[in-house]
Every structure is written in C-alpha cells, then in structure tokens.
mmCIF file of C-alpha atoms and ligand atoms in Angstrom:
data_model
loop_
_atom_site.group_PDB
_atom_site.id
_atom_site.type_symbol
_atom_site.label_atom_id
_atom_site.label_comp_id
_atom_site.label_asym_id
_atom_site.label_seq_id
_atom_site.Cartn_x
_atom_site.Cartn_y
_atom_site.Cartn_z
ATOM 1 C CA MET A 1 13.890 11.628 -31.481
ATOM 2 C CA THR A 2 10.233 10.633 -31.743
ATOM 3 C CA LEU A 3 8.046 8.832 -29.215
ATOM 4 C CA ASP A 4 4.819 7.130 -30.154
ATOM 5 C CA LEU A 5 1.936 6.376 -27.796
ATOM 6 C CA PHE A 6 3.425 3.093 -26.632
ATOM 7 C CA GLU A 7 6.940 4.279 -25.981
ATOM 8 C CA THR A 8 8.256 6.302 -23.084
ATOM 9 C CA ASP A 9 11.638 7.866 -22.593
ATOM 10 C CA ASP A 10 12.461 5.738 -19.548
ATOM 11 C CA ALA A 11 11.560 2.263 -20.789
ATOM 12 C CA SER A 12 8.905 1.735 -18.085
ATOM 13 C CA SER A 13 5.269 1.085 -18.869
ATOM 14 C CA THR A 14 1.993 2.842 -18.316
ATOM 15 C CA GLY A 15 -1.571 1.733 -18.850
ATOM 16 C CA ARG A 16 -4.205 -0.397 -17.246
ATOM 17 C CA GLU A 17 -4.178 -4.171 -16.649
ATOM 18 C CA ALA A 18 -7.254 -5.964 -15.318
ATOM 19 C CA LEU A 19 -6.189 -8.669 -12.827
ATOM 20 C CA ALA A 20 -9.636 -9.970 -11.933
ATOM 21 C CA PRO A 21 -13.131 -8.487 -11.548
ATOM 22 C CA GLY A 22 -12.643 -5.368 -9.371
ATOM 23 C CA ALA A 23 -8.815 -5.520 -9.407
ATOM 24 C CA VAL A 24 -6.877 -3.231 -11.748
ATOM 25 C CA VAL A 25 -3.163 -2.362 -12.044
ATOM 26 C CA LEU A 26 -2.514 1.198 -13.224
ATOM 27 C CA ARG A 27 1.071 0.963 -14.436
ATOM 28 C CA GLY A 28 3.108 4.070 -13.663
ATOM 29 C CA PHE A 29 0.096 6.017 -12.348
ATOM 30 C CA ALA A 30 2.121 7.482 -9.417
ATOM 31 C CA ARG A 31 5.454 7.830 -11.180
ATOM 32 C CA ALA A 32 5.141 11.569 -11.871
ATOM 33 C CA SER A 33 4.139 12.238 -8.214
ATOM 34 C CA ALA A 34 6.854 10.101 -6.621
ATOM 35 C CA VAL A 35 9.215 12.895 -5.571
ATOM 36 C CA LEU A 36 6.370 14.820 -3.920
ATOM 37 C CA LEU A 37 5.042 11.661 -2.237
ATOM 38 C CA LEU A 38 8.498 10.900 -0.841
ATOM 39 C CA ALA A 39 8.855 14.363 0.668
ATOM 40 C CA GLU A 40 5.479 13.869 2.367
ATOM 41 C CA ILE A 41 6.500 10.412 3.631
ATOM 42 C CA GLU A 42 9.612 11.948 5.210
ATOM 43 C CA ARG A 43 7.500 14.609 6.912
ATOM 44 C CA ILE A 44 5.117 11.947 8.239
ATOM 45 C CA ALA A 45 7.893 9.612 9.427
ATOM 46 C CA ALA A 46 9.594 12.481 11.293
ATOM 47 C CA ARG A 47 6.477 12.756 13.504
ATOM 48 C CA ALA A 48 5.286 9.137 13.490
ATOM 49 C CA PRO A 49 8.414 7.001 12.979
ATOM 50 C CA PHE A 50 8.355 3.666 11.172
ATOM 51 C CA ARG A 51 8.155 0.811 13.677
ATOM 52 C CA HIS A 52 7.827 -2.980 13.677
ATOM 53 C CA MET A 53 4.437 -3.674 15.231
ATOM 54 C CA LEU A 54 3.753 -6.890 17.136
ATOM 55 C CA THR A 55 1.288 -9.439 15.829
ATOM 56 C CA PRO A 56 -1.347 -10.661 18.291
ATOM 57 C CA GLY A 57 0.861 -13.764 18.559
ATOM 58 C CA GLY A 58 3.795 -11.630 19.741
ATOM 59 C CA GLN A 59 5.960 -11.733 16.576
ATOM 60 C CA GLN A 60 7.468 -8.560 15.128
ATOM 61 C CA MET A 61 6.065 -7.786 11.706
ATOM 62 C CA SER A 62 8.591 -7.975 8.887
ATOM 63 C CA ALA A 63 7.566 -4.631 7.343
ATOM 64 C CA ALA A 64 8.066 -1.404 9.299
ATOM 65 C CA MET A 65 4.892 0.702 9.424
ATOM 66 C CA THR A 66 3.484 4.113 10.127
ATOM 67 C CA ASN A 67 0.234 5.883 9.210
ATOM 68 C CA CYS A 68 -1.268 9.185 8.220
ATOM 69 C CA GLY A 69 -4.850 10.400 8.142
ATOM 70 C CA PRO A 70 -7.716 10.377 10.663
ATOM 71 C CA LEU A 71 -7.229 6.654 11.410
ATOM 72 C CA GLY A 72 -4.145 4.464 11.518
ATOM 73 C CA TRP A 73 -3.965 0.677 11.348
ATOM 74 C CA VAL A 74 -2.246 -0.819 14.383
ATOM 75 C CA SER A 75 -1.370 -4.315 15.576
ATOM 76 C CA ASP A 76 -0.328 -5.431 19.051
ATOM 77 C CA ARG A 77 -0.949 -8.283 21.511
ATOM 78 C CA ARG A 78 -4.598 -7.173 21.732
ATOM 79 C CA GLY A 79 -5.232 -7.568 18.000
ATOM 80 C CA TYR A 80 -5.585 -5.543 14.793
ATOM 81 C CA ARG A 81 -7.595 -2.314 14.742
ATOM 82 C CA TYR A 82 -7.739 1.319 13.624
ATOM 83 C CA GLU A 83 -6.743 4.042 16.104
ATOM 84 C CA PRO A 84 -6.993 7.859 15.802
ATOM 85 C CA ALA A 85 -3.687 8.332 17.657
ATOM 86 C CA ASP A 86 -0.206 6.865 17.478
ATOM 87 C CA PRO A 87 0.096 4.451 20.436
ATOM 88 C CA GLN A 88 3.786 5.377 20.674
ATOM 89 C CA ASN A 89 3.176 8.998 21.664
ATOM 90 C CA GLY A 90 -0.602 9.504 22.006
ATOM 91 C CA HIS A 91 -0.665 12.179 19.299
ATOM 92 C CA PRO A 92 -3.070 12.075 16.341
ATOM 93 C CA TRP A 93 -1.500 10.486 13.265
ATOM 94 C CA PRO A 94 -0.027 13.093 10.877
ATOM 95 C CA SER A 95 -2.646 14.493 8.510
ATOM 96 C CA MET A 96 -3.130 12.893 5.115
ATOM 97 C CA PRO A 97 -1.507 15.150 2.508
ATOM 98 C CA GLU A 98 -3.778 16.497 -0.214
ATOM 99 C CA SER A 99 -1.457 14.888 -2.789
ATOM 100 C CA PHE A 100 -2.122 11.454 -1.203
ATOM 101 C CA ARG A 101 -5.902 11.969 -1.149
ATOM 102 C CA ARG A 102 -5.981 13.130 -4.747
ATOM 103 C CA LEU A 103 -3.821 10.277 -5.996
ATOM 104 C CA ALA A 104 -5.964 7.677 -4.220
ATOM 105 C CA HIS A 105 -9.205 9.287 -5.381
ATOM 106 C CA ASP A 106 -8.059 9.613 -8.996
ATOM 107 C CA ALA A 107 -6.674 6.052 -9.152
ATOM 108 C CA ALA A 108 -9.911 4.619 -7.750
ATOM 109 C CA ALA A 109 -11.933 6.650 -10.273
ATOM 110 C CA ALA A 110 -9.718 5.431 -13.131
ATOM 111 C CA ALA A 111 -10.428 1.869 -11.995
ATOM 112 C CA GLY A 112 -14.199 2.378 -11.878
ATOM 113 C CA PHE A 113 -14.676 3.379 -8.221
ATOM 114 C CA PRO A 114 -15.670 7.076 -8.277
ATOM 115 C CA GLY A 115 -15.849 9.119 -5.067
ATOM 116 C CA PHE A 116 -13.239 7.187 -3.042
ATOM 117 C CA ALA A 117 -12.478 9.166 0.137
ATOM 118 C CA PRO A 118 -9.920 7.261 2.241
ATOM 119 C CA ASP A 119 -9.651 8.057 5.946
ATOM 120 C CA ALA A 120 -6.634 5.808 6.584
ATOM 121 C CA CYS A 121 -3.257 5.504 4.901
ATOM 122 C CA LEU A 122 -0.938 2.754 6.107
ATOM 123 C CA ILE A 123 2.681 3.220 5.019
ATOM 124 C CA ASN A 124 4.695 -0.010 4.809
ATOM 125 C CA ARG A 125 8.482 0.017 4.467
ATOM 126 C CA TYR A 126 10.275 -3.045 3.070
ATOM 127 C CA GLU A 127 14.020 -3.530 3.062
ATOM 128 C CA PRO A 128 15.564 -6.402 1.075
ATOM 129 C CA GLY A 129 14.358 -9.655 2.697
ATOM 130 C CA THR A 130 11.149 -8.124 4.068
ATOM 131 C CA ARG A 131 7.929 -9.937 3.190
ATOM 132 C CA MET A 132 4.218 -9.909 3.973
ATOM 133 C CA SER A 133 2.572 -13.278 4.333
ATOM 134 C CA LEU A 134 -0.762 -14.168 2.766
ATOM 135 C CA HIS A 135 -3.668 -12.406 4.516
ATOM 136 C CA GLN A 136 -7.004 -10.687 3.939
ATOM 137 C CA ASP A 137 -7.753 -7.012 4.680
ATOM 138 C CA ARG A 138 -10.894 -7.416 6.757
ATOM 139 C CA ASP A 139 -10.612 -4.878 9.568
ATOM 140 C CA GLU A 140 -12.785 -2.342 7.705
ATOM 141 C CA PRO A 141 -16.586 -2.227 8.165
ATOM 142 C CA ASP A 142 -17.419 -0.870 4.677
ATOM 143 C CA LEU A 143 -16.380 -3.500 2.171
ATOM 144 C CA THR A 144 -17.987 -1.558 -0.697
ATOM 145 C CA ALA A 145 -15.016 0.868 -0.673
ATOM 146 C CA PRO A 146 -11.962 -0.271 -2.633
ATOM 147 C CA ILE A 147 -8.355 -0.274 -1.403
ATOM 148 C CA VAL A 148 -5.735 1.656 -3.359
ATOM 149 C CA SER A 149 -2.078 0.662 -3.066
ATOM 150 C CA VAL A 150 0.911 2.625 -4.373
ATOM 151 C CA SER A 151 4.319 0.992 -4.882
ATOM 152 C CA LEU A 152 7.491 3.096 -4.618
ATOM 153 C CA GLY A 153 11.159 2.124 -4.775
ATOM 154 C CA LEU A 154 12.427 -1.441 -5.149
ATOM 155 C CA PRO A 155 10.283 -3.855 -7.158
ATOM 156 C CA ALA A 156 8.252 -6.596 -5.490
ATOM 157 C CA THR A 157 6.353 -9.723 -6.395
ATOM 158 C CA PHE A 158 2.768 -9.513 -5.259
ATOM 159 C CA LEU A 159 0.796 -12.677 -4.482
ATOM 160 C CA PHE A 160 -2.836 -12.416 -5.519
ATOM 161 C CA GLY A 161 -4.882 -15.304 -4.206
ATOM 162 C CA GLY A 162 -8.545 -16.193 -3.983
ATOM 163 C CA LEU A 163 -11.226 -15.923 -1.336
ATOM 164 C CA ASN A 164 -9.934 -18.971 0.551
ATOM 165 C CA ARG A 165 -6.444 -19.207 2.018
ATOM 166 C CA GLY A 166 -5.718 -22.433 0.151
ATOM 167 C CA ASP A 167 -6.634 -21.064 -3.301
ATOM 168 C CA ALA A 168 -3.848 -20.790 -5.878
ATOM 169 C CA SER A 169 -2.146 -17.363 -6.145
ATOM 170 C CA ASP A 170 -1.078 -15.400 -9.190
ATOM 171 C CA ARG A 171 2.261 -13.560 -9.034
ATOM 172 C CA ILE A 172 2.298 -9.959 -10.209
ATOM 173 C CA ALA A 173 5.447 -7.854 -10.567
ATOM 174 C CA LEU A 174 4.985 -4.360 -9.113
ATOM 175 C CA VAL A 175 7.499 -1.599 -9.769
ATOM 176 C CA HIS A 176 8.034 1.999 -8.701
ATOM 177 C CA GLY A 177 5.000 4.102 -9.584
ATOM 178 C CA ASP A 178 2.526 1.263 -10.056
ATOM 179 C CA VAL A 179 -0.877 1.686 -8.409
ATOM 180 C CA VAL A 180 -3.309 -1.165 -7.791
ATOM 181 C CA VAL A 181 -6.994 -0.795 -6.990
ATOM 182 C CA TRP A 182 -8.772 -3.687 -5.271
ATOM 183 C CA GLY A 183 -12.532 -3.568 -4.879
ATOM 184 C CA GLY A 184 -15.831 -5.250 -5.576
ATOM 185 C CA PRO A 185 -15.510 -9.033 -5.803
ATOM 186 C CA SER A 186 -11.710 -8.825 -5.244
ATOM 187 C CA ARG A 187 -11.895 -6.849 -1.995
ATOM 188 C CA LEU A 188 -11.507 -9.879 0.281
ATOM 189 C CA ARG A 189 -8.983 -11.846 -1.738
ATOM 190 C CA PHE A 190 -5.939 -13.204 0.060
ATOM 191 C CA HIS A 191 -2.731 -11.397 -0.869
ATOM 192 C CA GLY A 192 0.885 -10.964 0.191
ATOM 193 C CA ILE A 193 4.378 -9.850 -0.837
ATOM 194 C CA LEU A 194 7.314 -12.217 -1.463
ATOM 195 C CA PRO A 195 10.621 -11.300 0.203
ATOM 196 C CA VAL A 196 11.945 -8.146 -1.493
ATOM 197 C CA GLN A 197 15.111 -8.817 -3.492
ATOM 198 C CA GLU A 198 18.377 -7.033 -2.781
ATOM 199 C CA GLY A 199 18.806 -3.890 -4.883
ATOM 200 C CA THR A 200 19.191 -0.129 -4.909
ATOM 201 C CA HIS A 201 16.537 2.172 -6.329
ATOM 202 C CA SER A 202 17.661 5.513 -7.765
ATOM 203 C CA LEU A 203 15.211 7.517 -5.621
ATOM 204 C CA LEU A 204 14.627 5.309 -2.536
ATOM 205 C CA GLY A 205 17.853 3.319 -2.188
ATOM 206 C CA ARG A 206 17.511 -0.109 -0.485
ATOM 207 C CA GLN A 207 13.799 0.065 0.197
ATOM 208 C CA ARG A 208 10.299 -0.384 -1.107
ATOM 209 C CA ILE A 209 7.523 1.765 0.310
ATOM 210 C CA ASN A 210 3.866 0.921 -0.144
ATOM 211 C CA LEU A 211 1.002 3.299 0.588
ATOM 212 C CA THR A 212 -2.256 1.484 1.329
ATOM 213 C CA PHE A 213 -5.331 3.741 1.266
ATOM 214 C CA ARG A 214 -8.478 2.479 2.943
ATOM 215 C CA LYS A 215 -11.862 3.659 4.123
ATOM 216 C CA ALA A 216 -11.847 2.399 7.713
ATOM 217 C CA THR A 217 -15.250 3.668 8.903
HETATM 218 C C1 MD3 B 301 -5.666 -7.475 -2.670
HETATM 219 N N1 MD3 B 301 0.201 -4.400 1.835
HETATM 220 O O1 MD3 B 301 -0.799 -3.511 4.177
HETATM 221 S S1 MD3 B 301 -1.005 -3.611 -0.771
HETATM 222 C C2 MD3 B 301 -1.383 -4.473 3.642
HETATM 223 O O2 MD3 B 301 2.562 -4.000 -0.694
HETATM 224 C C3 MD3 B 301 -0.833 -5.033 2.377
HETATM 225 O O3 MD3 B 301 2.545 -3.437 1.395
HETATM 226 C C4 MD3 B 301 0.883 -4.894 0.674
HETATM 227 O O4 MD3 B 301 -1.340 -5.987 1.909
HETATM 228 C C5 MD3 B 301 2.081 -4.039 0.436
HETATM 229 O O5 MD3 B 301 -2.406 -4.988 4.097
HETATM 230 C C6 MD3 B 301 0.027 -4.985 -0.502
HETATM 231 C C7 MD3 B 301 -2.052 -4.408 -1.851
HETATM 232 C C8 MD3 B 301 -3.375 -4.923 -1.425
HETATM 233 C C9 MD3 B 301 -4.105 -4.350 -0.449
HETATM 234 C C10 MD3 B 301 -5.384 -4.812 -0.207
HETATM 235 C C11 MD3 B 301 -5.933 -5.865 -0.946
HETATM 236 C C12 MD3 B 301 -3.883 -5.954 -2.139
HETATM 237 C C13 MD3 B 301 -5.151 -6.441 -1.919
HETATM 238 C C14 MD3 B 301 -7.215 -6.337 -0.741
HETATM 239 C C15 MD3 B 301 -7.719 -7.352 -1.509
HETATM 240 C C16 MD3 B 301 -6.941 -7.930 -2.472
HETATM 241 FE FE1 FE B 302 -3.207 -6.398 2.863
#
C-alpha cells in the first residue's frame, strides 16, 4: 500500500487553514500526542476535579472545568478572574505538564506566534448537549499573546464571530486532534461552541475535551 503526501492511513486531515487574520486551524496537530495528553488530564482531574462553575448571574456553566498551570480561570458570583489556587480546596492548581507547554508553544510558532509561554490552561469538558455561548476572552491583560486551543474527543461546531456580539459568525467543524491559534486581530473575536452532538469517541467515549492555553499575566 502506498500513501502520498495528501493521504493518511486514518482518513483524517492534517495541514493549516487560515480562518481570518491571526486565526489558524492546524488540522490534526495534536493527534499524535492525544494519548499522552489524556493521561495528563486524568492526573490533573484526580487532584482538581472537573466542576460546573457558577456564572456571576448564578447559573451553572454548561461545560465542566478544571485548570492546570500557575493560574487557573475561575467564575463565581463575584465574577471571572484568574486564581493561583483551586477555590475548592485552596491548593495550587496542578502543574502544567511539559507536553502541554510544548504543544502550545509549537502550535503558536507554527501559526506565526513564536515564543508563546502560557501560564494558564483551562480544561473544558463537554458531554453531548453541552454548549458554550458566544463570548469574548478578555480577562487577560496582555492581548498581544495568542490563545491556543486543542480539541480532543467528540467533534464540535465552533462559532467564529466578529468583534461585535451582533456580527455574523462562521461555523467551523473541529475534530479530535485539531488545534486552533487565535491572535493578533482575531484575539478579541466573539466565539462559542454549539451543543455537542450525541456520539462515542474511540479514545474519550461520550465527551469532548478542550484545552485552552492562555497567557494570563
Ligand atoms: C476565538 N472554549 O474556554 S476554545 C473558552 O472549545 C472557550 O472549549 C472553547 O472559548 C472550547 O473560553 C473554544 C477556542 C477559542 C478560544 C479563544 C478565542 C477561540 C477564540 C479567542 C478569540 C477568538
Ligand atoms: Fe473563549
């Protein structure tokens, strides 16, 4: 059997797709690391369990979340912010694995953002029916740093809007192993995730996990 440059043995794609200035999808960039990433996620979740945080308005968030790294993103009645410790137990968030740092750094570099050094990794868990409504990521002081997001498990439809909430959104299908880098003029675009469809992934079962790497200082 022969494989040329544009074929793979598992029928899934690789390569780079520009979405907009500063926004790049790296298809399959994390696929080879997925098993290692999952083992690390299990280690992290054993110490900082996934939980449904409260919005400032008092609603439970649809996605379950945890964090690793020096800073973790948290939401509660007091608002959104980064904290060095898990509010549920007062302990520092689990350390960011070297494999996470390297993946985020290398993906950012491949998208034209060399030297990315994230100090926060938010881990979102979606079960079928879970969604994330349209929002901006604007809790970070340094908007020159990009955000790197890694999709694992069940597929999702990503909404990629403009700089105003009312702007039209594009829909982008994201599958296991896809990595997206959002920076420059796309850093403050509105975005969200449509409800995840029912399904079973061979490695993750009935879930999608997204790693969101940010520089939060
Ligand atoms: C586009 N998470 O946690 S990451 C989030 O799949 C979040 O869990 C989604 O949005 C998820 O805040 C999507 C993709 C993402 C992150 C930051 C962006 C897309 C972005 C910033 C600007 C534009
Ligand atoms: Fe976001």
